[in-house]
PDB file of C-alpha atoms in Angstrom:
ATOM      1  CA  UNK A 112       7.933  19.131  -5.873  1.00 50.00           C
ATOM      2  CA  UNK A 113       8.760  19.662  -2.233  1.00 49.00           C
ATOM      3  CA  UNK A 114      12.052  21.223  -1.259  1.00 54.00           C
ATOM      4  CA  UNK A 115      11.900  19.786   2.220  1.00 65.00           C
ATOM      5  CA  UNK A 116      13.114  16.610   3.828  1.00 83.00           C
ATOM      6  CA  UNK A 117      10.557  14.056   4.942  1.00 92.00           C
ATOM      7  CA  UNK A 118       8.821  15.429   8.027  1.00 95.00           C
ATOM      8  CA  UNK A 119       7.295  12.916  10.370  1.00 97.00           C
ATOM      9  CA  UNK A 120       4.454  13.308  12.783  1.00 98.00           C
ATOM     10  CA  UNK A 121       5.243  11.624  16.088  1.00 97.00           C
ATOM     11  CA  UNK A 122       1.771  11.479  17.579  1.00 96.00           C
ATOM     12  CA  UNK A 123      -1.042   9.192  16.410  1.00 97.00           C
ATOM     13  CA  UNK A 124      -3.809  11.580  17.404  1.00 97.00           C
ATOM     14  CA  UNK A 125      -2.320  14.403  15.353  1.00 98.00           C
ATOM     15  CA  UNK A 126      -1.790  12.111  12.392  1.00 98.00           C
ATOM     16  CA  UNK A 127      -5.388  10.889  12.494  1.00 98.00           C
ATOM     17  CA  UNK A 128      -6.678  14.458  12.604  1.00 98.00           C
ATOM     18  CA  UNK A 129      -4.516  15.436   9.667  1.00 98.00           C
ATOM     19  CA  UNK A 130      -5.572  12.339   7.736  1.00 98.00           C
ATOM     20  CA  UNK A 131      -9.205  13.310   8.132  1.00 98.00           C
ATOM     21  CA  UNK A 132      -8.704  16.994   7.356  1.00 98.00           C
ATOM     22  CA  UNK A 133      -6.383  16.459   4.419  1.00 98.00           C
ATOM     23  CA  UNK A 134      -8.160  13.305   3.119  1.00 97.00           C
ATOM     24  CA  UNK A 135      -4.948  11.321   3.052  1.00 98.00           C
ATOM     25  CA  UNK A 136      -3.796   7.981   4.362  1.00 98.00           C
ATOM     26  CA  UNK A 137      -1.223   7.743   7.132  1.00 98.00           C
ATOM     27  CA  UNK A 138       2.114   6.109   6.413  1.00 98.00           C
ATOM     28  CA  UNK A 139       2.971   4.599   9.792  1.00 98.00           C
ATOM     29  CA  UNK A 140       6.604   3.551  10.176  1.00 97.00           C
ATOM     30  CA  UNK A 141       7.476   1.628  13.316  1.00 97.00           C
ATOM     31  CA  UNK A 142      11.211   1.865  13.832  1.00 92.00           C
ATOM     32  CA  UNK A 143      13.874   0.850  16.305  1.00 91.00           C
ATOM     33  CA  UNK A 144      16.002   3.824  17.272  1.00 86.00           C
ATOM     34  CA  UNK A 145      18.582   1.583  18.891  1.00 80.00           C
TER      35      UNK A 145
ATOM     36  CA  UNK B  96      15.294   3.154   5.361  1.00 89.00           C
ATOM     37  CA  UNK B  97      16.840   6.362   6.711  1.00 87.00           C
ATOM     38  CA  UNK B  98      20.084   5.867   4.833  1.00 88.00           C
ATOM     39  CA  UNK B  99      18.741   4.801   1.458  1.00 91.00           C
ATOM     40  CA  UNK B 100      15.006   5.199   0.985  1.00 95.00           C
ATOM     41  CA  UNK B 101      13.618   8.209   2.829  1.00 94.00           C
ATOM     42  CA  UNK B 102      16.264  10.621   1.496  1.00 93.00           C
ATOM     43  CA  UNK B 103      15.230   9.706  -2.050  1.00 95.00           C
ATOM     44  CA  UNK B 104      13.569  12.774  -3.589  1.00 95.00           C
ATOM     45  CA  UNK B 105      10.738  10.832  -5.233  1.00 95.00           C
ATOM     46  CA  UNK B 106       9.958   9.105  -1.939  1.00 97.00           C
ATOM     47  CA  UNK B 107      10.045  12.357   0.016  1.00 97.00           C
ATOM     48  CA  UNK B 108       7.837  14.131  -2.495  1.00 96.00           C
ATOM     49  CA  UNK B 109       5.335  11.266  -2.620  1.00 97.00           C
ATOM     50  CA  UNK B 110       5.068  10.955   1.156  1.00 97.00           C
ATOM     51  CA  UNK B 111       4.819  14.682   1.830  1.00 96.00           C
ATOM     52  CA  UNK B 112       2.298  15.342  -0.940  1.00 96.00           C
ATOM     53  CA  UNK B 113       0.060  12.284  -0.727  1.00 97.00           C
ATOM     54  CA  UNK B 114       0.331  10.888   2.792  1.00 98.00           C
ATOM     55  CA  UNK B 115       0.597  11.859   6.442  1.00 98.00           C
ATOM     56  CA  UNK B 116       3.962  10.413   7.502  1.00 98.00           C
ATOM     57  CA  UNK B 117       3.937   9.155  11.086  1.00 98.00           C
ATOM     58  CA  UNK B 118       6.872   7.560  12.824  1.00 97.00           C
ATOM     59  CA  UNK B 119       6.526   5.656  16.092  1.00 97.00           C
ATOM     60  CA  UNK B 120       8.983   3.775  18.246  1.00 96.00           C
ATOM     61  CA  UNK B 121       8.658   0.004  17.996  1.00 96.00           C
ATOM     62  CA  UNK B 122       7.624  -0.040  21.663  1.00 96.00           C
ATOM     63  CA  UNK B 123       5.180   2.890  21.509  1.00 96.00           C
ATOM     64  CA  UNK B 124       2.074   2.222  23.547  1.00 95.00           C
ATOM     65  CA  UNK B 125      -0.623   1.339  22.730  1.00 96.00           C
ATOM     66  CA  UNK B 126       0.129   1.164  19.003  1.00 97.00           C
ATOM     67  CA  UNK B 127       2.964  -1.366  19.094  1.00 97.00           C
ATOM     68  CA  UNK B 128       0.715  -3.797  20.923  1.00 97.00           C
ATOM     69  CA  UNK B 129      -2.328  -2.994  18.813  1.00 96.00           C
ATOM     70  CA  UNK B 130      -0.426  -3.749  15.599  1.00 97.00           C
ATOM     71  CA  UNK B 131       1.676  -6.585  17.093  1.00 97.00           C
ATOM     72  CA  UNK B 132       5.011  -4.980  16.275  1.00 97.00           C
ATOM     73  CA  UNK B 133       7.732  -7.589  16.803  1.00 96.00           C
ATOM     74  CA  UNK B 134      10.373  -6.407  14.286  1.00 96.00           C
ATOM     75  CA  UNK B 135      11.238  -3.345  12.284  1.00 96.00           C
ATOM     76  CA  UNK B 136      10.962  -1.678   9.893  1.00 95.00           C
ATOM     77  CA  UNK B 137       7.227  -2.241   9.780  1.00 97.00           C
ATOM     78  CA  UNK B 138       5.166  -0.068   7.474  1.00 98.00           C
ATOM     79  CA  UNK B 139       1.404   0.341   7.484  1.00 98.00           C
ATOM     80  CA  UNK B 140      -1.051   2.535   5.622  1.00 98.00           C
ATOM     81  CA  UNK B 141      -3.900   3.621   7.904  1.00 98.00           C
ATOM     82  CA  UNK B 142      -7.044   5.563   7.192  1.00 98.00           C
ATOM     83  CA  UNK B 143      -8.331   8.433   9.300  1.00 98.00           C
ATOM     84  CA  UNK B 144     -10.061   5.944  11.603  1.00 98.00           C
ATOM     85  CA  UNK B 145      -6.806   4.137  12.282  1.00 97.00           C
ATOM     86  CA  UNK B 146      -7.720   1.074  10.217  1.00 98.00           C
ATOM     87  CA  UNK B 147      -4.933  -0.628   8.304  1.00 98.00           C
ATOM     88  CA  UNK B 148      -5.200  -1.152   4.554  1.00 98.00           C
ATOM     89  CA  UNK B 149      -1.595  -2.137   3.806  1.00 97.00           C
ATOM     90  CA  UNK B 150       0.991  -3.736   6.046  1.00 97.00           C
ATOM     91  CA  UNK B 151       4.518  -5.017   5.456  1.00 96.00           C
ATOM     92  CA  UNK B 152       7.569  -6.011   7.436  1.00 96.00           C
ATOM     93  CA  UNK B 153      11.102  -5.317   6.237  1.00 94.00           C
ATOM     94  CA  UNK B 154      13.225  -2.927   4.223  1.00 95.00           C
ATOM     95  CA  UNK B 155      12.158  -1.273   0.948  1.00 94.00           C
ATOM     96  CA  UNK B 156      14.346   0.239  -1.737  1.00 96.00           C
ATOM     97  CA  UNK B 157      12.764   3.383  -3.220  1.00 95.00           C
ATOM     98  CA  UNK B 158      11.740   1.622  -6.423  1.00 96.00           C
ATOM     99  CA  UNK B 159       9.741  -0.883  -4.357  1.00 97.00           C
ATOM    100  CA  UNK B 160       8.381   1.514  -1.732  1.00 97.00           C
ATOM    101  CA  UNK B 161       6.599   3.734  -4.224  1.00 97.00           C
ATOM    102  CA  UNK B 162       4.576   0.906  -5.836  1.00 98.00           C
ATOM    103  CA  UNK B 163       3.886  -0.450  -2.338  1.00 98.00           C
ATOM    104  CA  UNK B 164       2.390   2.904  -1.364  1.00 98.00           C
ATOM    105  CA  UNK B 165       0.386   3.046  -4.590  1.00 98.00           C
ATOM    106  CA  UNK B 166      -0.917  -0.442  -3.892  1.00 98.00           C
ATOM    107  CA  UNK B 167      -1.940   0.559  -0.382  1.00 98.00           C
ATOM    108  CA  UNK B 168      -3.879   3.548  -1.658  1.00 98.00           C
ATOM    109  CA  UNK B 169      -5.608   1.364  -4.237  1.00 98.00           C
ATOM    110  CA  UNK B 170      -6.461  -1.224  -1.595  1.00 98.00           C
ATOM    111  CA  UNK B 171      -7.978   1.501   0.583  1.00 98.00           C
ATOM    112  CA  UNK B 172     -10.273   2.472  -2.286  1.00 98.00           C
ATOM    113  CA  UNK B 173     -11.049  -1.200  -2.963  1.00 98.00           C
ATOM    114  CA  UNK B 174     -11.910  -1.748   0.694  1.00 98.00           C
ATOM    115  CA  UNK B 175     -14.199   1.287   0.588  1.00 98.00           C
ATOM    116  CA  UNK B 176     -15.970  -0.131  -2.518  1.00 98.00           C
ATOM    117  CA  UNK B 177     -14.719   2.793  -4.603  1.00 98.00           C
ATOM    118  CA  UNK B 178     -14.045   0.311  -7.345  1.00 98.00           C
ATOM    119  CA  UNK B 179     -13.592   2.598 -10.365  1.00 98.00           C
ATOM    120  CA  UNK B 180     -10.975   4.656  -8.541  1.00 98.00           C
ATOM    121  CA  UNK B 181      -9.255   1.525  -7.276  1.00 98.00           C
ATOM    122  CA  UNK B 182      -9.110   0.047 -10.775  1.00 98.00           C
ATOM    123  CA  UNK B 183      -7.496   3.232 -12.097  1.00 98.00           C
ATOM    124  CA  UNK B 184      -4.774   3.066  -9.434  1.00 98.00           C
ATOM    125  CA  UNK B 185      -4.190  -0.648 -10.023  1.00 98.00           C
ATOM    126  CA  UNK B 186      -3.908   0.057 -13.761  1.00 98.00           C
ATOM    127  CA  UNK B 187      -1.348   2.823 -13.221  1.00 98.00           C
ATOM    128  CA  UNK B 188       0.740   0.711 -10.870  1.00 98.00           C
ATOM    129  CA  UNK B 189       0.849  -2.223 -13.280  1.00 98.00           C
ATOM    130  CA  UNK B 190       1.815   0.036 -16.183  1.00 98.00           C
ATOM    131  CA  UNK B 191       4.409   2.089 -14.318  1.00 97.00           C
ATOM    132  CA  UNK B 192       5.949  -0.605 -12.137  1.00 97.00           C
ATOM    133  CA  UNK B 193       5.360  -3.981 -13.808  1.00 97.00           C
ATOM    134  CA  UNK B 194       8.488  -5.505 -12.313  1.00 96.00           C
ATOM    135  CA  UNK B 195       7.754  -4.434  -8.758  1.00 97.00           C
ATOM    136  CA  UNK B 196       6.793  -6.845  -6.049  1.00 96.00           C
ATOM    137  CA  UNK B 197       3.435  -5.053  -5.747  1.00 97.00           C
ATOM    138  CA  UNK B 198       2.404  -5.591  -9.363  1.00 98.00           C
ATOM    139  CA  UNK B 199       1.104  -9.195  -9.070  1.00 98.00           C
ATOM    140  CA  UNK B 200      -1.202  -8.300  -6.202  1.00 98.00           C
ATOM    141  CA  UNK B 201      -2.400  -5.291  -8.205  1.00 98.00           C
ATOM    142  CA  UNK B 202      -3.210  -7.593 -11.140  1.00 98.00           C
ATOM    143  CA  UNK B 203      -5.170  -9.883  -8.838  1.00 97.00           C
ATOM    144  CA  UNK B 204      -7.140  -7.152  -7.100  1.00 98.00           C
ATOM    145  CA  UNK B 205      -7.824  -5.274 -10.333  1.00 98.00           C
ATOM    146  CA  UNK B 206      -9.475  -8.395 -11.701  1.00 97.00           C
ATOM    147  CA  UNK B 207     -11.493  -8.860  -8.551  1.00 97.00           C
ATOM    148  CA  UNK B 208     -12.579  -5.212  -8.591  1.00 98.00           C
ATOM    149  CA  UNK B 209     -13.669  -5.493 -12.211  1.00 97.00           C
ATOM    150  CA  UNK B 210     -15.651  -8.635 -11.385  1.00 96.00           C
ATOM    151  CA  UNK B 211     -17.284  -6.997  -8.375  1.00 96.00           C
ATOM    152  CA  UNK B 212     -18.310  -4.056 -10.527  1.00 95.00           C
ATOM    153  CA  UNK B 213     -19.940  -6.099 -13.301  1.00 93.00           C
ATOM    154  CA  UNK B 214     -20.300  -9.687 -12.017  1.00 94.00           C
ATOM    155  CA  UNK B 215     -18.819 -10.772 -15.338  1.00 94.00           C
ATOM    156  CA  UNK B 216     -16.323 -13.596 -14.635  1.00 93.00           C
ATOM    157  CA  UNK B 217     -14.121 -12.658 -17.620  1.00 94.00           C
ATOM    158  CA  UNK B 218     -11.853 -10.349 -15.543  1.00 95.00           C
ATOM    159  CA  UNK B 219     -11.183 -13.183 -13.100  1.00 94.00           C
ATOM    160  CA  UNK B 220     -10.192 -15.508 -15.911  1.00 93.00           C
ATOM    161  CA  UNK B 221      -7.900 -12.753 -17.182  1.00 94.00           C
ATOM    162  CA  UNK B 222      -6.305 -12.600 -13.718  1.00 94.00           C
ATOM    163  CA  UNK B 223      -5.226 -16.202 -14.058  1.00 92.00           C
ATOM    164  CA  UNK B 224      -4.006 -15.656 -17.606  1.00 93.00           C
ATOM    165  CA  UNK B 225      -1.931 -12.557 -16.825  1.00 95.00           C
ATOM    166  CA  UNK B 226      -0.466 -13.898 -13.596  1.00 95.00           C
ATOM    167  CA  UNK B 227       0.460 -17.239 -15.185  1.00 93.00           C
ATOM    168  CA  UNK B 228       2.086 -15.509 -18.121  1.00 95.00           C
ATOM    169  CA  UNK B 229       3.802 -12.521 -16.477  1.00 96.00           C
ATOM    170  CA  UNK B 230       4.297 -13.529 -12.835  1.00 95.00           C
ATOM    171  CA  UNK B 231       4.518 -17.333 -12.836  1.00 93.00           C
ATOM    172  CA  UNK B 232       6.620 -17.490  -9.677  1.00 89.00           C
ATOM    173  CA  UNK B 233       4.410 -15.150  -7.687  1.00 93.00           C
ATOM    174  CA  UNK B 234       2.198 -16.353  -4.878  1.00 93.00           C
ATOM    175  CA  UNK B 235      -0.565 -14.403  -6.591  1.00 94.00           C
ATOM    176  CA  UNK B 236      -0.319 -16.704  -9.568  1.00 91.00           C
ATOM    177  CA  UNK B 237      -1.339 -19.552  -7.288  1.00 90.00           C
ATOM    178  CA  UNK B 238      -4.126 -17.492  -5.774  1.00 89.00           C
ATOM    179  CA  UNK B 239      -5.517 -16.788  -9.240  1.00 85.00           C
ATOM    180  CA  UNK B 240      -5.399 -20.434 -10.275  1.00 84.00           C
ATOM    181  CA  UNK B 241      -9.038 -21.267  -9.448  1.00 85.00           C
ATOM    182  CA  UNK B 242     -10.226 -18.738 -12.012  1.00 83.00           C
ATOM    183  CA  UNK B 243      -8.702 -20.505 -15.031  1.00 78.00           C
ATOM    184  CA  UNK B 244     -11.847 -22.506 -15.698  1.00 77.00           C
ATOM    185  CA  UNK B 245     -14.498 -19.815 -15.293  1.00 74.00           C
TER     186      UNK B 245
END
């Protein structure tokens, strides 16, 4: 069990690289900061 | 989602352990245009090639987000023709979260995956039976209707 809060990537390229290396899917959340 | 769902420990653990969480502004280029983002929150599950396997608009409570994520992972396996693995995930979702909004689609796709694996129409007929009995108001019950007479 993690003891951290949810940490988000903010860059698609980085997320795609991680997804390939870690063999995971990406959870992409589009949000409106306003 | 920030106030209610993402702080939930089960959600955090699931996302950090099993997924790569990525957050983009609703106007981020080129992704917002590529995925036709017109409202938020909008959640997608992408593979390492950037292809979408699960996509939904709107808010999720934690008890609905987790089955949604399970369903997306199962659909990825289904789309990759990894049918045995997909069936296992569909099975687990249906058993663990039978009342979730994701369960009817899992019932449908599990039946299809079983049919694709064996070409025996019995699993498709079972789709109609289960959906009619357990999820009569679901859109998936309608989608399974043609299989009643196989």
